[in-house]
């Protein structure tokens, strides 16, 4: 069994790369951001300020999250309902970032993430996978790119989904979210000491996939 941790800021291509690597290596891709997005979605639905730590913590007992894998895709069910792409909007990105700074939220989601990785070979992406969730991961990668390159990718992705957004707004929201995630007190989005740093500003998707697969094969190919 192997555990691969991919951390880094939004728009670095972590999820596209991890999804492809998982399918080529026959392991499970776990998108941990979806969990924070789902908590953010519930907080929004209940009209609670996502920065209000006590207000958000009080809602957690009402939340039942299930992570299901269907046809290689991960779906998060909130109290029995599959939220689908409703958690993928720019507004939900900001809600996810805000609630993710609350220690009670991180504690609430910790076991679910560790459980999946203890029972399956996984490639898990997020912000604190190599530092907090899976400190003993076989491979840790911190994937990043310039803010402009990342905003461009996120802009293209949102446009392809039919969401009407402006590049400048995507860039400024991305910078704000990065700063929140990097500077928070609990589990900040920083590289683990033993992470391999991968700047893919000038590397395309296929090149990034190849980079990760080569690294995994080199570090722990014998475990696959
Ligand atoms: O990866 P993403 O964009 O879907 O993540 C949404 C937010 O969730 C991100 O801004 C910070 C938070 N997050 C986190 O704090 N820790 C993780 N492991 C994954 C996401």
Short mmCIF file of C-alpha atoms and ligand atoms in Angstrom, two decimals:
data_model
loop_
_atom_site.label_atom_id
_atom_site.label_comp_id
_atom_site.label_asym_id
_atom_site.label_seq_id
_atom_site.Cartn_x
_atom_site.Cartn_y
_atom_site.Cartn_z
CA UNK A 1 0.00 0.00 0.00
CA UNK A 2 1.23 3.51 -0.71
CA UNK A 3 0.25 6.99 0.42
CA UNK A 4 1.13 9.96 -1.75
CA UNK A 5 0.60 13.50 -0.42
CA UNK A 6 0.23 16.44 -2.79
CA UNK A 7 -0.05 19.86 -1.20
CA UNK A 8 0.10 23.35 -2.64
CA UNK A 9 -1.95 26.46 -3.37
CA UNK A 10 -5.13 26.57 -5.46
CA UNK A 11 -4.77 26.35 -9.23
CA UNK A 12 -1.43 24.54 -9.16
CA UNK A 13 -3.11 21.62 -10.94
CA UNK A 14 -3.01 19.29 -7.94
CA UNK A 15 -6.41 17.74 -8.55
CA UNK A 16 -6.01 17.22 -12.33
CA UNK A 17 -2.56 15.72 -11.83
CA UNK A 18 -3.58 13.57 -8.86
CA UNK A 19 -6.68 12.26 -10.64
CA UNK A 20 -4.64 11.17 -13.67
CA UNK A 21 -1.86 9.66 -11.55
CA UNK A 22 -4.45 7.71 -9.53
CA UNK A 23 -6.06 6.27 -12.61
CA UNK A 24 -2.71 5.30 -14.20
CA UNK A 25 -1.39 3.70 -11.01
CA UNK A 26 -4.72 2.08 -10.10
CA UNK A 27 -5.00 3.82 -6.73
CA UNK A 28 -7.61 6.13 -5.19
CA UNK A 29 -7.57 9.91 -5.57
CA UNK A 30 -8.79 11.78 -2.48
CA UNK A 31 -9.71 15.44 -2.87
CA UNK A 32 -9.66 16.82 0.68
CA UNK A 33 -10.62 20.34 -0.40
CA UNK A 34 -14.08 18.94 -1.19
CA UNK A 35 -14.57 18.23 2.52
CA UNK A 36 -13.86 21.84 3.52
CA UNK A 37 -16.04 23.03 0.65
CA UNK A 38 -18.89 20.86 1.91
CA UNK A 39 -18.62 22.27 5.44
CA UNK A 40 -18.52 25.76 3.88
CA UNK A 41 -21.64 24.94 1.86
CA UNK A 42 -23.57 23.96 5.00
CA UNK A 43 -22.38 27.06 6.87
CA UNK A 44 -23.57 29.24 3.97
CA UNK A 45 -26.91 27.42 3.87
CA UNK A 46 -27.40 28.11 7.57
CA UNK A 47 -26.48 31.79 7.10
CA UNK A 48 -23.63 31.60 9.60
CA UNK A 49 -20.57 33.83 9.20
CA UNK A 50 -17.76 31.44 8.08
CA UNK A 51 -15.27 33.40 10.22
CA UNK A 52 -17.34 32.91 13.38
CA UNK A 53 -15.46 29.98 14.95
CA UNK A 54 -18.05 29.31 17.67
CA UNK A 55 -21.00 29.61 15.28
CA UNK A 56 -19.37 27.23 12.79
CA UNK A 57 -18.31 24.76 15.49
CA UNK A 58 -21.91 24.66 16.79
CA UNK A 59 -23.08 23.45 13.36
CA UNK A 60 -20.63 20.54 13.10
CA UNK A 61 -22.77 18.02 15.05
CA UNK A 62 -25.49 18.54 12.42
CA UNK A 63 -23.16 17.51 9.60
CA UNK A 64 -22.84 13.94 8.41
CA UNK A 65 -20.25 13.63 5.66
CA UNK A 66 -19.78 10.52 3.55
CA UNK A 67 -17.06 10.14 0.95
CA UNK A 68 -17.99 7.76 -1.87
CA UNK A 69 -15.98 6.64 -4.88
CA UNK A 70 -17.97 5.93 -8.01
CA UNK A 71 -16.31 5.21 -11.39
CA UNK A 72 -13.02 6.66 -10.18
CA UNK A 73 -14.70 9.90 -9.05
CA UNK A 74 -15.03 11.05 -5.48
CA UNK A 75 -18.38 12.42 -4.32
CA UNK A 76 -19.05 13.96 -0.95
CA UNK A 77 -22.52 13.42 0.49
CA UNK A 78 -23.80 15.97 2.96
CA UNK A 79 -26.51 14.46 5.18
CA UNK A 80 -27.28 11.94 2.44
CA UNK A 81 -27.27 14.41 -0.45
CA UNK A 82 -24.65 14.45 -3.23
CA UNK A 83 -23.80 18.13 -3.68
CA UNK A 84 -22.06 17.59 -7.03
CA UNK A 85 -20.56 20.74 -8.52
CA UNK A 86 -22.45 23.09 -6.17
CA UNK A 87 -19.31 23.16 -3.99
CA UNK A 88 -17.10 24.27 -6.90
CA UNK A 89 -18.14 27.93 -7.20
CA UNK A 90 -15.80 30.83 -6.35
CA UNK A 91 -18.08 31.67 -3.41
CA UNK A 92 -17.66 28.16 -2.01
CA UNK A 93 -13.87 28.48 -2.44
CA UNK A 94 -13.92 31.49 -0.13
CA UNK A 95 -16.26 29.79 2.37
CA UNK A 96 -14.04 26.68 2.37
CA UNK A 97 -10.93 28.77 2.99
CA UNK A 98 -12.61 30.65 5.87
CA UNK A 99 -13.95 27.56 7.67
CA UNK A 100 -10.69 25.67 7.11
CA UNK A 101 -8.90 28.11 9.44
CA UNK A 102 -11.12 26.99 12.35
CA UNK A 103 -9.38 24.29 14.45
CA UNK A 104 -12.69 22.52 15.30
CA UNK A 105 -13.39 22.08 11.58
CA UNK A 106 -9.93 20.59 10.96
CA UNK A 107 -10.36 18.22 13.91
CA UNK A 108 -13.81 17.22 12.63
CA UNK A 109 -12.36 16.18 9.23
CA UNK A 110 -9.11 14.60 10.39
CA UNK A 111 -10.18 11.00 11.04
CA UNK A 112 -12.12 10.63 7.80
CA UNK A 113 -8.98 11.52 5.84
CA UNK A 114 -6.66 9.26 7.83
CA UNK A 115 -9.13 6.35 7.67
CA UNK A 116 -9.24 6.33 3.90
CA UNK A 117 -5.45 6.44 3.66
CA UNK A 118 -5.03 3.64 6.20
CA UNK A 119 -7.26 1.29 4.22
CA UNK A 120 -6.31 2.15 0.63
CA UNK A 121 -3.41 3.16 -1.57
CA UNK A 122 -4.14 6.83 -2.13
CA UNK A 123 -2.92 10.01 -3.70
CA UNK A 124 -4.42 12.72 -1.50
CA UNK A 125 -4.38 16.41 -2.32
CA UNK A 126 -4.85 19.35 0.01
CA UNK A 127 -2.90 21.86 2.07
CA UNK A 128 -1.72 19.92 5.15
CA UNK A 129 -1.53 16.33 3.92
CA UNK A 130 2.25 16.02 4.18
CA UNK A 131 2.49 18.08 7.37
CA UNK A 132 -0.51 16.93 9.45
CA UNK A 133 -2.76 14.28 7.91
CA UNK A 134 -0.18 11.81 6.57
CA UNK A 135 3.18 12.78 8.09
CA UNK A 136 4.53 9.32 7.12
CA UNK A 137 3.43 9.44 3.48
CA UNK A 138 5.74 7.54 1.11
CA UNK A 139 5.98 10.53 -1.22
CA UNK A 140 5.29 14.20 -0.44
CA UNK A 141 5.09 16.79 -3.16
CA UNK A 142 4.48 20.51 -2.80
CA UNK A 143 3.15 21.62 -6.17
CA UNK A 144 3.02 25.30 -6.99
CA UNK A 145 3.18 27.85 -9.82
CA UNK A 146 3.19 31.61 -10.21
CA UNK A 147 -0.07 33.34 -9.17
CA UNK A 148 -0.70 34.41 -12.79
CA UNK A 149 -0.25 30.89 -14.16
CA UNK A 150 -2.54 29.47 -11.47
CA UNK A 151 -5.21 32.14 -11.94
CA UNK A 152 -5.15 31.54 -15.71
CA UNK A 153 -5.75 27.82 -15.21
CA UNK A 154 -8.57 28.40 -12.72
CA UNK A 155 -10.12 31.02 -15.04
CA UNK A 156 -10.06 28.57 -17.99
CA UNK A 157 -11.56 25.84 -15.79
CA UNK A 158 -14.42 28.06 -14.58
CA UNK A 159 -15.14 29.32 -18.09
CA UNK A 160 -15.23 25.77 -19.41
CA UNK A 161 -17.88 25.03 -16.76
CA UNK A 162 -19.90 27.98 -18.07
CA UNK A 163 -19.24 30.22 -15.05
CA UNK A 164 -19.03 33.86 -16.07
CA UNK A 165 -15.96 35.26 -14.30
CA UNK A 166 -13.34 37.99 -14.86
CA UNK A 167 -9.63 37.11 -14.88
CA UNK A 168 -8.79 39.97 -12.47
CA UNK A 169 -11.39 38.71 -9.99
CA UNK A 170 -10.06 35.16 -10.18
CA UNK A 171 -6.50 36.42 -9.60
CA UNK A 172 -7.39 38.62 -6.63
CA UNK A 173 -9.59 35.96 -5.00
CA UNK A 174 -6.82 33.42 -5.48
CA UNK A 175 -4.26 35.71 -3.85
CA UNK A 176 -6.60 36.38 -0.93
CA UNK A 177 -7.32 32.67 -0.44
CA UNK A 178 -3.61 31.75 -0.65
CA UNK A 179 -2.77 34.33 1.95
CA UNK A 180 -5.55 33.05 4.30
CA UNK A 181 -4.46 29.44 3.85
CA UNK A 182 -0.73 30.14 4.24
CA UNK A 183 -0.95 32.45 7.23
CA UNK A 184 -3.53 30.72 9.40
CA UNK A 185 -2.39 29.47 12.80
CA UNK A 186 -3.62 25.86 12.47
CA UNK A 187 -2.19 23.60 9.77
CA UNK A 188 -1.03 26.41 7.46
CA UNK A 189 -0.54 25.57 3.78
CA UNK A 190 3.23 25.25 3.86
CA UNK A 191 5.52 22.51 2.53
CA UNK A 192 6.51 19.62 4.78
CA UNK A 193 10.24 19.65 5.50
CA UNK A 194 10.68 16.46 3.50
CA UNK A 195 8.44 17.47 0.58
CA UNK A 196 9.78 17.61 -2.97
CA UNK A 197 9.15 21.13 -4.31
CA UNK A 198 7.66 21.12 -7.82
CA UNK A 199 7.19 24.45 -9.63
CA UNK A 200 5.05 23.68 -12.67
CA UNK A 201 4.56 27.27 -13.94
CA UNK A 202 6.04 26.20 -17.29
CA UNK A 203 5.05 22.54 -17.26
CA UNK A 204 1.85 21.34 -18.91
CA UNK A 205 -0.57 18.82 -17.44
CA UNK A 206 1.00 15.79 -19.12
CA UNK A 207 4.48 16.91 -18.01
CA UNK A 208 3.27 17.32 -14.43
CA UNK A 209 1.64 13.88 -14.44
CA UNK A 210 4.87 12.33 -15.73
CA UNK A 211 6.92 14.15 -13.09
CA UNK A 212 4.78 12.76 -10.27
CA UNK A 213 4.65 9.21 -11.66
CA UNK A 214 8.43 9.13 -12.18
CA UNK A 215 8.95 10.33 -8.61
CA UNK A 216 6.54 7.76 -7.17
CA UNK A 217 8.12 4.92 -9.14
CA UNK A 218 11.58 6.00 -8.03
CA UNK A 219 10.66 6.40 -4.35
CA UNK A 220 8.31 3.48 -3.80
CA UNK A 221 7.62 1.67 -7.07
CA UNK A 222 8.31 -1.62 -5.28
CA UNK A 223 5.22 -1.09 -3.09
CA UNK A 224 2.81 -0.70 -5.98
O1 LIG B 1 -8.25 22.47 -2.79
P1 LIG B 1 -9.48 23.38 -2.74
O2 LIG B 1 -9.31 24.62 -3.53
O3 LIG B 1 -10.73 22.65 -3.11
O4 LIG B 1 -9.62 23.77 -1.19
C1 LIG B 1 -10.59 24.70 -0.74
C2 LIG B 1 -10.12 25.32 0.57
O5 LIG B 1 -10.10 24.34 1.60
C3 LIG B 1 -8.71 25.91 0.55
O6 LIG B 1 -8.72 27.28 0.24
C4 LIG B 1 -8.17 25.64 1.93
C5 LIG B 1 -8.99 24.49 2.46
N1 LIG B 1 -8.24 23.23 2.52
C6 LIG B 1 -7.48 23.03 3.65
O7 LIG B 1 -7.38 23.91 4.50
N2 LIG B 1 -6.83 21.85 3.82
C7 LIG B 1 -6.91 20.88 2.90
N3 LIG B 1 -6.27 19.72 3.10
C8 LIG B 1 -7.65 21.09 1.72
C9 LIG B 1 -8.32 22.29 1.56
#
